[in-house]
Amino acid sequence: MRPGILPSIINTPSGSKLLKQLQRRTYPACIYKNGSVAIRRAHSIYDTHRRPLSRDQSLLRWWGARRLGTVQNVNPSGRGPLDEYDERVHSRQLRDDEHQRYIVQSLQDLHDMLKDYQAPKVIRPSIESLKPRRKSLLETFFLREPSKTGWRKLSLHAPKGLYMYGDVGSGKTMLMDMFYDTLPPNITSKTRIHFHNFMQDVHRNLHRIKMEHGSDLDAIQFVAADIAEKGSVLCFDEFQCTDVADAMILRSLLEGLMSHGVVLVTTSNREPGELYKNGIQRESFIPCINLLKTRLRVLNLDSTTDYRKVPRPPSGVFHDPLDLAAVSHAEKWFRFLGDFENDPPHEKAHSVWGRVIMVPKASGRAALFTFEELIGRATGAADYLELMRNYNAFIVTGVPGMTHRERDWARRFITFIDAVYESRAKLVLTSAVPLYQLFMSRSEIDDAFESGRTTGSVKQAEDHEGVDDVMRQMMDDLGMNMKVLRNSSLFSGDEERFAFSRALSRLSEMGSQEWVERGLGLEHKGGLVEKEGWQRVRSRWREDSL
């Protein structure tokens, strides 16, 4: 139930106009046998001009919100979430909190990207196109079944959505209200619904379509198009998955929505990796978790501060693509990992064998580079080792996807990743593509996979030689493994292919919460004592490895 709504049960006469409207818009189970309906009276629901709605209008709006609550967006002033937050702080409705301001800035980044976003026209599939193609007798016996990589073309122009998770009382509902109520004027329609109600609605529509057209068609695509037509921004409250029926269709449903350019924003009590934990056939749900991690920015709403009382940025250390949010992502992490108070950002020079290495921005033990400044120049292992001796955190911005044309960049970057990993340093990246596409483009993955499949050398369950579980699942989902890499023109030998595989594994480990928070002196881990203890351990490791 949304804040500000006072519940009470009233009976509506079965012949009233309001009941007839509700009967058309809700489930039969909500209607009592005597013809009355149990509904909640909303005393404090307002229209877009802050005028109290009539009793019947309030009831209808509340009832619609429990299902697919699509409404026309009205925000003529173009106010953003940050404006709303500042106003509430000024009027003392909220206390100014640095961590919460970080979250609101992420909402503002998405708001700004949506200002210039025009969702593509939804192309509704025909019923016939969703039915499986009948095979001839020859095809059944002699033609190999095409391998499914699980890849559906997603909209490349849609801004990345948000996945906000936190404990009870972390402000999820307030933040969602703030974002939803201040969407830019060009977003003409928007949808907000509790996730449980959303999935009930989806299952009901799937059942209806299969009853009408048979159970052998892919009804999920049809339902996804129907939802996409209602609004280009879809907001979920309390995203969760506890039912095996939901788990089996969620990945295809979310892919279908994203392929139509729908921007998803959701709140949850759990981080993506904890969804459907210990559920039946959970391995089938892992691709959905990976989709959430790669297509949405994951924000932790639970405030965590270090010994300096500086809040940890809410997002992970790796960000893609290179959008407006990428700039604030790098700035937040540089401020947190550096020491702006005692050592403001400045340029610094280091000498290696008579050559000078310039660090464009340094603060404390953190260094910030663009990819061009660090990798685009003729640098090598000796340069990277010297940087490891002087810094324990690196922020690298503007990392591109590297194909066979940028082979030298790929080799240098892999060498840099190895140096950071061996010295147990922190690494923050903003990249144009997801991690698993850093060294191979989507088209190269497809071509290499098709080449391997044609020759029969590629199998889905191939060993990935050291890639961790999450990255391996992503690679499996794309049909990508070491056999695929052998069909790639980017790497000239098995040693390079192994280095690539190892780099993916190390990037995945360096992006984990355990790696990022280790040695930061976070209060819940021991504060300054934990930081100093980690520095002593890291110094011994660095002496051994460097």
Coordinates of C-alpha atoms in Angstrom, one line a residue:
M1 CA 0.0 0.0 0.0
R2 CA 1.4 3.4 -0.9
P3 CA 2.1 6.0 1.8
G4 CA -0.6 8.4 2.7
I5 CA -3.5 6.0 2.0
L6 CA -5.7 5.2 5.0
P7 CA -7.4 1.8 4.6
S8 CA -10.9 1.0 5.6
I9 CA -13.4 -1.6 4.1
I10 CA -16.6 -0.4 2.6
N11 CA -19.3 -2.1 0.7
T12 CA -20.4 -0.8 -2.7
P13 CA -24.0 -1.6 -3.8
S14 CA -23.9 -4.2 -6.6
G15 CA -25.8 -1.9 -9.0
S16 CA -23.6 1.1 -8.7
K17 CA -21.7 2.6 -11.6
L18 CA -18.4 2.3 -9.7
L19 CA -18.8 -1.4 -9.0
K20 CA -19.4 -2.1 -12.7
Q21 CA -16.2 -0.2 -13.6
L22 CA -14.3 -2.2 -11.0
Q23 CA -15.7 -5.5 -12.2
R24 CA -14.3 -4.8 -15.6
R25 CA -10.9 -3.9 -14.2
T26 CA -10.2 -6.6 -11.6
Y27 CA -10.2 -10.3 -10.8
P28 CA -13.5 -12.1 -10.2
A29 CA -12.2 -13.3 -6.9
C30 CA -12.3 -9.8 -5.6
I31 CA -16.1 -9.6 -6.0
Y32 CA -18.1 -11.0 -3.1
K33 CA -21.0 -13.5 -3.7
N34 CA -23.6 -10.9 -2.6
G35 CA -22.4 -8.6 -5.3
S36 CA -20.4 -6.2 -3.1
V37 CA -16.7 -5.6 -3.4
A38 CA -14.1 -5.1 -0.8
I39 CA -12.1 -1.9 -1.5
R40 CA -10.0 0.5 0.4
R41 CA -11.0 4.1 0.8
A42 CA -8.2 6.6 -0.2
H43 CA -8.5 9.8 1.8
S44 CA -5.4 11.5 0.6
I45 CA -5.0 10.8 -3.1
Y46 CA -4.5 13.9 -5.3
D47 CA -4.5 14.7 -9.0
T48 CA -1.5 16.1 -10.8
H49 CA -2.4 19.6 -9.7
R50 CA -2.6 18.6 -6.1
R51 CA -6.4 18.9 -5.9
P52 CA -8.1 16.2 -3.8
L53 CA -9.9 13.6 -6.0
S54 CA -13.5 12.7 -5.5
R55 CA -14.3 9.5 -3.6
D56 CA -15.0 7.5 -6.7
Q57 CA -12.0 8.9 -8.5
S58 CA -9.7 8.0 -5.6
L59 CA -11.1 4.4 -5.4
L60 CA -10.6 3.9 -9.1
R61 CA -7.1 5.3 -9.1
W62 CA -6.1 3.1 -6.1
W63 CA -7.6 0.0 -7.7
G64 CA -5.8 0.7 -11.0
A65 CA -2.5 1.1 -9.1
R66 CA -2.8 -2.4 -7.8
R67 CA -2.8 -3.7 -11.4
L68 CA -0.9 -2.3 -14.4
G69 CA -1.1 1.3 -13.3
T70 CA -0.4 3.2 -16.5
V71 CA -1.1 6.9 -16.4
Q72 CA -0.4 9.9 -18.5
N73 CA 2.8 11.7 -17.3
V74 CA 2.4 15.3 -16.3
N75 CA 5.5 17.4 -15.3
P76 CA 5.2 20.7 -17.1
S77 CA 8.0 22.3 -15.1
G78 CA 10.5 19.6 -15.9
R79 CA 11.6 19.3 -12.3
G80 CA 14.0 16.5 -11.6
P81 CA 14.5 14.2 -8.6
L82 CA 17.4 16.4 -7.4
D83 CA 15.2 19.5 -7.4
E84 CA 12.6 17.6 -5.4
Y85 CA 15.2 16.3 -2.9
D86 CA 16.6 19.8 -2.4
E87 CA 13.2 21.2 -1.8
R88 CA 12.4 18.6 0.8
V89 CA 15.7 19.2 2.6
H90 CA 15.0 23.0 2.5
S91 CA 11.5 22.5 4.0
R92 CA 13.0 20.1 6.6
Q93 CA 11.0 17.1 5.5
L94 CA 14.3 15.3 5.0
R95 CA 17.7 15.5 6.5
D96 CA 20.5 16.1 3.9
D97 CA 22.4 12.8 3.8
E98 CA 25.4 12.4 1.5
H99 CA 24.7 8.7 0.7
Q100 CA 21.0 9.4 -0.1
R101 CA 22.2 12.3 -2.2
Y102 CA 24.4 9.9 -4.2
I103 CA 21.3 7.8 -4.9
V104 CA 19.2 10.8 -5.9
Q105 CA 22.0 11.9 -8.2
S106 CA 21.7 8.5 -10.0
L107 CA 18.0 9.1 -10.3
Q108 CA 18.8 12.5 -11.8
D109 CA 21.3 11.0 -14.2
L110 CA 18.5 8.7 -15.6
H111 CA 16.0 11.6 -15.6
D112 CA 18.4 13.7 -17.7
M113 CA 19.0 10.8 -20.2
L114 CA 15.3 10.3 -20.5
K115 CA 14.8 13.9 -21.6
D116 CA 16.3 13.1 -25.0
Y117 CA 14.9 9.6 -25.2
Q118 CA 12.2 8.7 -27.7
A119 CA 11.1 5.1 -27.4
P120 CA 10.9 3.1 -30.7
K121 CA 7.5 2.3 -32.1
V122 CA 6.4 -1.1 -30.7
I123 CA 6.1 -3.7 -33.4
R124 CA 3.5 -6.2 -32.3
P125 CA 4.3 -9.7 -33.5
S126 CA 1.6 -11.6 -35.3
I127 CA 0.2 -14.8 -33.8
E128 CA 1.5 -16.9 -36.8
S129 CA 5.0 -15.6 -36.3
L130 CA 5.0 -16.9 -32.7
K131 CA 4.1 -20.4 -33.6
P132 CA 6.9 -22.9 -34.2
R133 CA 7.7 -23.7 -37.8
R134 CA 6.8 -27.2 -38.9
K135 CA 9.7 -29.3 -40.0
S136 CA 9.8 -31.5 -43.0
L137 CA 10.8 -35.2 -42.7
L138 CA 14.2 -34.4 -44.2
E139 CA 14.8 -31.5 -41.7
T140 CA 13.9 -33.7 -38.8
F141 CA 16.5 -36.4 -39.6
F142 CA 19.3 -34.6 -41.3
L143 CA 19.5 -30.9 -40.4
R144 CA 21.1 -29.9 -37.1
E145 CA 19.0 -27.9 -34.7
P146 CA 20.4 -24.3 -34.5
S147 CA 22.1 -23.6 -31.2
K148 CA 20.3 -21.1 -29.1
T149 CA 22.5 -18.6 -27.5
G150 CA 19.7 -16.9 -25.6
W151 CA 20.5 -13.6 -27.2
R152 CA 17.7 -11.3 -28.2
K153 CA 18.5 -8.0 -29.7
L154 CA 17.9 -5.4 -27.0
S155 CA 17.4 -1.7 -27.7
L156 CA 20.8 -0.1 -27.9
H157 CA 19.4 3.4 -27.6
A158 CA 17.4 3.0 -24.4
P159 CA 19.0 4.4 -21.2
K160 CA 20.1 1.9 -18.7
G161 CA 17.5 1.4 -16.0
L162 CA 17.9 1.1 -12.2
Y163 CA 17.7 -1.7 -9.7
M164 CA 17.6 -0.3 -6.1
Y165 CA 17.8 -2.7 -3.2
G166 CA 17.9 -2.2 0.5
D167 CA 16.5 -3.2 3.9
V168 CA 13.2 -2.1 5.3
G169 CA 13.4 1.7 6.1
S170 CA 16.1 2.4 3.5
G171 CA 13.8 4.8 1.6
K172 CA 12.9 2.6 -1.4
T173 CA 9.3 3.9 -1.7
M174 CA 10.3 7.5 -1.2
L175 CA 13.0 7.4 -3.9
M176 CA 10.7 5.6 -6.3
D177 CA 8.0 8.2 -5.7
M178 CA 10.5 11.0 -6.3
F179 CA 11.6 9.5 -9.6
Y180 CA 8.2 8.5 -10.9
D181 CA 6.6 11.9 -10.1
T182 CA 9.3 13.9 -11.8
L183 CA 9.7 12.0 -15.1
P184 CA 10.5 14.5 -17.9
P185 CA 7.6 15.9 -20.0
N186 CA 8.6 14.0 -23.1
I187 CA 7.7 10.7 -21.4
T188 CA 4.0 10.8 -22.2
S189 CA 2.9 7.6 -20.4
K190 CA 4.4 5.7 -17.5
T191 CA 3.6 2.6 -15.6
R192 CA 4.1 1.7 -11.9
I193 CA 2.9 -1.5 -10.2
H194 CA 3.8 -3.8 -7.4
F195 CA 5.8 -6.7 -8.9
H196 CA 3.6 -9.4 -7.5
N197 CA 0.5 -7.8 -9.1
F198 CA 2.4 -7.4 -12.4
M199 CA 3.3 -11.1 -12.6
Q200 CA -0.3 -12.1 -11.8
D201 CA -1.5 -9.9 -14.7
V202 CA 1.2 -11.4 -17.0
H203 CA 0.2 -15.0 -16.2
R204 CA -3.5 -14.2 -16.7
N205 CA -2.8 -12.7 -20.2
L206 CA -0.5 -15.7 -21.1
H207 CA -3.3 -18.0 -20.1
R208 CA -5.9 -16.1 -22.2
I209 CA -3.7 -16.0 -25.3
K210 CA -2.9 -19.7 -25.1
M211 CA -6.6 -20.6 -24.6
E212 CA -7.5 -18.6 -27.7
H213 CA -4.6 -19.6 -30.0
G214 CA -3.1 -22.8 -28.6
S215 CA -0.3 -23.6 -26.2
D216 CA 2.4 -24.1 -28.8
L217 CA 3.2 -20.4 -29.4
D218 CA 5.6 -18.0 -27.7
A219 CA 2.9 -15.9 -26.0
I220 CA 5.5 -14.0 -23.9
Q221 CA 6.6 -11.9 -26.8
F222 CA 2.9 -10.9 -27.5
V223 CA 2.4 -10.0 -23.8
A224 CA 5.7 -8.0 -23.7
A225 CA 4.6 -5.9 -26.8
D226 CA 1.2 -5.3 -25.1
I227 CA 2.9 -3.9 -22.0
A228 CA 5.4 -1.9 -24.0
E229 CA 2.6 -0.1 -25.8
K230 CA 1.2 1.1 -22.5
G231 CA 4.3 3.0 -21.4
S232 CA 8.0 3.5 -22.2
V233 CA 9.0 3.7 -18.5
L234 CA 8.0 0.7 -16.2
C235 CA 8.5 1.0 -12.5
F236 CA 8.3 -2.0 -10.2
D237 CA 7.8 -1.9 -6.4
E238 CA 9.3 -4.8 -4.5
F239 CA 10.9 -6.9 -7.3
Q240 CA 11.2 -10.5 -6.1
C241 CA 10.9 -14.1 -7.3
T242 CA 9.5 -16.8 -5.1
D243 CA 7.5 -18.8 -7.6
V244 CA 9.0 -21.3 -10.1
A245 CA 6.4 -20.3 -12.7
D246 CA 7.7 -16.7 -12.5
A247 CA 11.3 -17.8 -12.6
M248 CA 10.8 -19.7 -15.9
I249 CA 9.4 -16.8 -17.8
L250 CA 11.0 -13.7 -16.3
R251 CA 14.1 -13.6 -18.4
S252 CA 12.2 -13.8 -21.7
L253 CA 9.7 -11.3 -20.5
L254 CA 12.3 -8.7 -19.4
E255 CA 14.2 -9.2 -22.7
G256 CA 11.0 -8.7 -24.6
L257 CA 10.3 -5.4 -22.8
M258 CA 13.9 -4.2 -23.2
S259 CA 13.9 -5.1 -26.9
H260 CA 10.9 -2.7 -27.3
G261 CA 12.9 0.1 -25.6
V262 CA 11.1 0.0 -22.2
V263 CA 13.2 1.5 -19.4
L264 CA 12.9 -0.5 -16.2
V265 CA 13.3 1.0 -12.7
T266 CA 12.7 -1.3 -9.7
T267 CA 13.1 -1.6 -6.0
S268 CA 13.8 -4.8 -4.1
N269 CA 14.8 -6.1 -0.6
R270 CA 17.5 -8.3 -2.2
E271 CA 20.4 -7.7 -4.4
P272 CA 20.1 -9.5 -7.8
G273 CA 22.4 -12.4 -6.9
E274 CA 20.1 -13.2 -4.0
L275 CA 16.9 -13.5 -6.0
Y276 CA 15.1 -16.9 -6.0
K277 CA 17.8 -18.3 -3.8
N278 CA 17.5 -22.0 -3.2
G279 CA 14.5 -22.0 -5.6
I280 CA 13.5 -25.0 -7.8
Q281 CA 15.6 -25.1 -11.0
R282 CA 17.4 -21.9 -10.0
E283 CA 20.1 -22.6 -12.6
S284 CA 17.5 -21.7 -15.2
F285 CA 17.0 -18.3 -13.4
I286 CA 20.7 -17.3 -13.5
P287 CA 20.4 -15.8 -17.0
C288 CA 17.7 -13.5 -15.7
I289 CA 20.0 -12.4 -12.8
N290 CA 22.8 -11.7 -15.3
L291 CA 20.3 -9.7 -17.5
L292 CA 19.4 -7.5 -14.4
K293 CA 23.1 -7.0 -13.6
T294 CA 24.1 -6.0 -17.1
R295 CA 21.1 -4.0 -18.3
L296 CA 20.3 -2.1 -15.0
R297 CA 22.5 -0.1 -12.7
V298 CA 22.4 -1.8 -9.4
L299 CA 22.3 0.6 -6.4
N300 CA 22.7 -0.4 -2.7
L301 CA 20.4 1.9 -0.6
D302 CA 21.9 0.7 2.7
S303 CA 24.3 3.4 3.8
T304 CA 27.9 2.2 4.6
T305 CA 30.5 4.6 5.8
D306 CA 34.2 4.3 6.4
Y307 CA 36.4 5.5 9.4
R308 CA 36.2 9.0 7.9
K309 CA 32.4 8.9 7.9
V310 CA 32.5 9.1 4.1
P311 CA 29.7 7.0 2.6
R312 CA 30.6 4.3 0.1
P313 CA 29.1 4.9 -3.4
P314 CA 25.9 2.9 -3.9
S315 CA 26.8 1.4 -7.2
G316 CA 29.4 -1.3 -8.2
V317 CA 32.9 -0.4 -9.4
F318 CA 32.2 -1.2 -13.1
H319 CA 29.8 0.9 -15.2
D320 CA 28.7 0.7 -18.7
P321 CA 27.8 2.3 -21.2
L322 CA 29.5 5.7 -21.4
D323 CA 26.4 7.7 -20.7
L324 CA 25.8 10.7 -18.4
A325 CA 25.8 8.5 -15.3
A326 CA 29.4 7.3 -16.2
V327 CA 30.8 10.7 -15.3
S328 CA 29.2 10.9 -11.9
H329 CA 30.1 7.2 -11.3
A330 CA 33.8 7.9 -11.8
E331 CA 33.7 11.2 -9.7
K332 CA 32.0 9.5 -6.8
W333 CA 34.5 6.6 -6.6
F334 CA 37.5 8.9 -7.0
R335 CA 36.2 11.1 -4.2
F336 CA 35.7 8.0 -2.0
L337 CA 39.0 6.2 -2.7
G338 CA 41.0 9.4 -2.7
D339 CA 41.6 12.0 0.0
F340 CA 40.1 15.2 -1.3
E341 CA 40.3 16.9 2.1
N342 CA 44.0 16.5 2.8
D343 CA 45.3 16.0 -0.8
P344 CA 43.1 17.7 -3.4
P345 CA 43.2 16.2 -7.0
H346 CA 46.4 17.3 -8.8
E347 CA 48.7 16.2 -11.6
K348 CA 51.7 14.1 -10.5
A349 CA 54.8 12.7 -12.3
H350 CA 56.7 9.4 -11.7
S351 CA 59.9 8.3 -13.2
V352 CA 60.6 4.8 -14.7
W353 CA 64.0 4.1 -16.1
G354 CA 64.5 7.7 -17.1
R355 CA 61.0 8.1 -18.6
V356 CA 58.3 10.1 -17.0
I357 CA 54.8 8.7 -16.3
M358 CA 52.2 11.4 -15.9
V359 CA 49.2 10.8 -13.6
P360 CA 46.5 13.3 -14.7
K361 CA 44.6 13.3 -11.4
A362 CA 45.9 11.9 -8.1
S363 CA 44.5 12.2 -4.6
G364 CA 45.9 10.3 -1.7
R365 CA 46.5 6.8 -2.9
A366 CA 44.0 7.0 -5.8
A367 CA 44.8 7.8 -9.4
L368 CA 42.4 8.7 -12.2
F369 CA 43.1 8.2 -15.9
T370 CA 41.2 8.1 -19.1
F371 CA 41.8 4.9 -21.1
E372 CA 43.7 6.9 -23.8
E373 CA 46.0 8.4 -21.2
L374 CA 46.8 5.0 -19.6
I375 CA 46.6 2.5 -22.4
G376 CA 46.6 4.6 -25.6
R377 CA 50.2 5.6 -25.1
A378 CA 53.2 3.3 -25.4
T379 CA 53.2 2.0 -21.9
G380 CA 54.2 -1.4 -20.6
A381 CA 54.5 -3.7 -17.5
A382 CA 57.3 -1.6 -15.9
D383 CA 55.1 1.5 -16.0
Y384 CA 52.2 -0.3 -14.5
L385 CA 54.4 -1.8 -11.7
E386 CA 55.6 1.7 -10.8
L387 CA 52.0 2.9 -10.5
M388 CA 51.2 -0.1 -8.2
R389 CA 54.0 1.0 -5.9
N390 CA 52.5 4.4 -5.5
Y391 CA 48.7 3.9 -5.6
N392 CA 46.2 1.3 -4.3
A393 CA 43.2 2.4 -6.3
F394 CA 42.7 3.2 -10.0
I395 CA 39.8 4.8 -11.8
V396 CA 40.0 4.3 -15.6
T397 CA 37.3 6.1 -17.7
G398 CA 36.3 5.7 -21.3
V399 CA 37.3 2.0 -21.8
P400 CA 36.3 1.0 -25.4
G401 CA 35.3 -2.3 -26.8
M402 CA 38.4 -3.8 -28.4
T403 CA 38.3 -5.8 -31.6
H404 CA 41.1 -7.3 -33.7
R405 CA 41.9 -3.7 -34.9
E406 CA 42.9 -2.7 -31.3
R407 CA 44.9 -5.8 -30.5
D408 CA 47.8 -3.8 -29.0
W409 CA 45.3 -2.0 -26.7
A410 CA 43.8 -5.3 -25.6
R411 CA 47.2 -6.7 -24.7
R412 CA 48.3 -3.7 -22.7
F413 CA 45.0 -3.5 -20.9
I414 CA 45.2 -7.2 -19.9
T415 CA 48.8 -6.6 -18.6
F416 CA 47.4 -3.6 -16.6
I417 CA 44.6 -5.8 -15.1
D418 CA 47.1 -8.4 -14.1
A419 CA 49.3 -5.8 -12.3
V420 CA 46.3 -4.4 -10.4
Y421 CA 45.1 -7.9 -9.4
E422 CA 48.6 -9.0 -8.3
S423 CA 49.0 -5.9 -6.1
R424 CA 45.5 -6.4 -4.6
A425 CA 44.5 -2.8 -5.6
K426 CA 41.0 -1.4 -6.3
L427 CA 39.9 -0.9 -9.9
V428 CA 37.0 1.3 -11.1
L429 CA 36.0 1.3 -14.8
T430 CA 33.6 3.1 -17.0
S431 CA 33.3 1.2 -20.3
A432 CA 31.4 1.4 -23.6
V433 CA 30.4 -2.2 -23.4
P434 CA 29.8 -4.9 -20.7
L435 CA 32.9 -6.7 -19.4
Y436 CA 32.4 -9.8 -21.4
Q437 CA 32.5 -7.7 -24.7
L438 CA 35.6 -5.8 -23.9
F439 CA 37.8 -7.9 -26.1
M440 CA 35.3 -9.3 -28.6
S441 CA 32.5 -7.4 -30.2
R442 CA 29.0 -8.9 -30.3
S443 CA 29.4 -9.6 -34.0
E444 CA 32.8 -11.3 -33.5
I445 CA 31.2 -13.5 -30.8
D446 CA 28.4 -14.4 -33.2
D447 CA 30.9 -15.1 -36.0
A448 CA 33.3 -17.1 -33.9
F449 CA 30.4 -19.1 -32.4
E450 CA 28.9 -19.9 -35.8
S451 CA 32.3 -21.0 -37.1
G452 CA 32.8 -23.3 -34.2
R453 CA 29.3 -24.7 -34.4
T454 CA 29.6 -25.4 -38.1
T455 CA 32.8 -27.4 -37.5
G456 CA 31.3 -29.1 -34.5
S457 CA 34.1 -27.9 -32.2
V458 CA 31.9 -25.8 -29.9
K459 CA 29.8 -27.3 -27.1
Q460 CA 27.7 -25.2 -24.7
A461 CA 29.1 -26.9 -21.6
E462 CA 32.7 -26.3 -22.4
D463 CA 35.3 -25.7 -19.6
H464 CA 36.2 -22.0 -19.4
E465 CA 39.7 -22.5 -17.8
G466 CA 39.4 -20.4 -14.7
V467 CA 36.5 -18.0 -15.4
D468 CA 34.3 -17.7 -12.3
D469 CA 30.7 -18.9 -12.0
V470 CA 29.0 -15.6 -12.9
M471 CA 31.2 -14.9 -15.9
R472 CA 31.0 -18.5 -17.1
Q473 CA 27.2 -18.3 -17.0
M474 CA 27.3 -15.1 -19.1
M475 CA 29.7 -16.7 -21.6
D476 CA 27.5 -19.8 -21.7
D477 CA 24.5 -17.7 -22.3
L478 CA 26.2 -16.1 -25.2
G479 CA 27.5 -19.4 -26.5
M480 CA 31.0 -18.2 -25.8
N481 CA 33.9 -20.4 -24.4
M482 CA 37.5 -21.2 -25.1
K483 CA 36.6 -23.1 -28.3
V484 CA 34.9 -19.9 -29.5
L485 CA 38.0 -17.9 -28.7
R486 CA 40.1 -20.3 -30.9
N487 CA 37.9 -19.1 -33.8
S488 CA 38.5 -15.5 -33.0
S489 CA 41.0 -13.4 -34.9
L490 CA 41.8 -11.3 -31.9
F491 CA 44.2 -13.7 -30.2
S492 CA 47.1 -15.3 -32.0
G493 CA 47.8 -18.3 -29.7
D494 CA 46.5 -20.3 -26.8
E495 CA 48.6 -18.3 -24.4
E496 CA 46.8 -15.1 -25.3
R497 CA 43.5 -16.8 -25.2
F498 CA 44.2 -18.0 -21.7
A499 CA 45.3 -14.5 -20.7
F500 CA 42.0 -13.1 -21.9
S501 CA 40.0 -15.8 -20.0
R502 CA 42.1 -15.0 -16.9
A503 CA 41.4 -11.3 -17.3
L504 CA 37.7 -11.9 -17.3
S505 CA 37.9 -14.0 -14.2
R506 CA 40.0 -11.4 -12.4
L507 CA 37.8 -8.5 -13.4
S508 CA 34.8 -10.4 -12.1
E509 CA 36.6 -11.0 -8.8
M510 CA 37.8 -7.4 -8.5
G511 CA 34.2 -6.3 -9.0
S512 CA 32.9 -8.4 -6.0
Q513 CA 31.8 -6.7 -2.8
E514 CA 34.4 -8.6 -0.8
W515 CA 37.3 -7.3 -3.0
V516 CA 36.0 -3.7 -3.1
E517 CA 35.3 -3.3 0.6
R518 CA 38.5 -5.1 1.9
G519 CA 40.9 -2.6 3.4
L520 CA 38.6 0.5 3.1
G521 CA 38.2 0.8 6.9
L522 CA 34.4 0.5 6.7
E523 CA 32.8 1.0 10.1
H524 CA 31.1 -2.4 10.2
K525 CA 34.3 -4.2 9.4
G526 CA 36.5 -2.5 12.1
G527 CA 37.1 1.0 10.8
L528 CA 40.7 2.4 10.9
V529 CA 42.1 -0.8 12.6
E530 CA 40.9 -2.9 9.6
K531 CA 42.4 -0.5 7.1
E532 CA 45.8 -0.4 8.8
G533 CA 45.8 -4.2 9.1
W534 CA 45.1 -4.6 5.5
Q535 CA 47.8 -2.1 4.5
R536 CA 50.4 -4.2 6.3
V537 CA 49.2 -7.4 4.6
R538 CA 49.1 -5.7 1.2
S539 CA 52.6 -4.3 1.7
R540 CA 54.0 -7.8 2.2
W541 CA 52.1 -9.1 -0.9
R542 CA 53.4 -6.2 -2.9
E543 CA 57.0 -6.8 -1.9
D544 CA 56.6 -10.5 -3.0
S545 CA 54.9 -9.8 -6.3
L546 CA 56.4 -6.6 -7.5

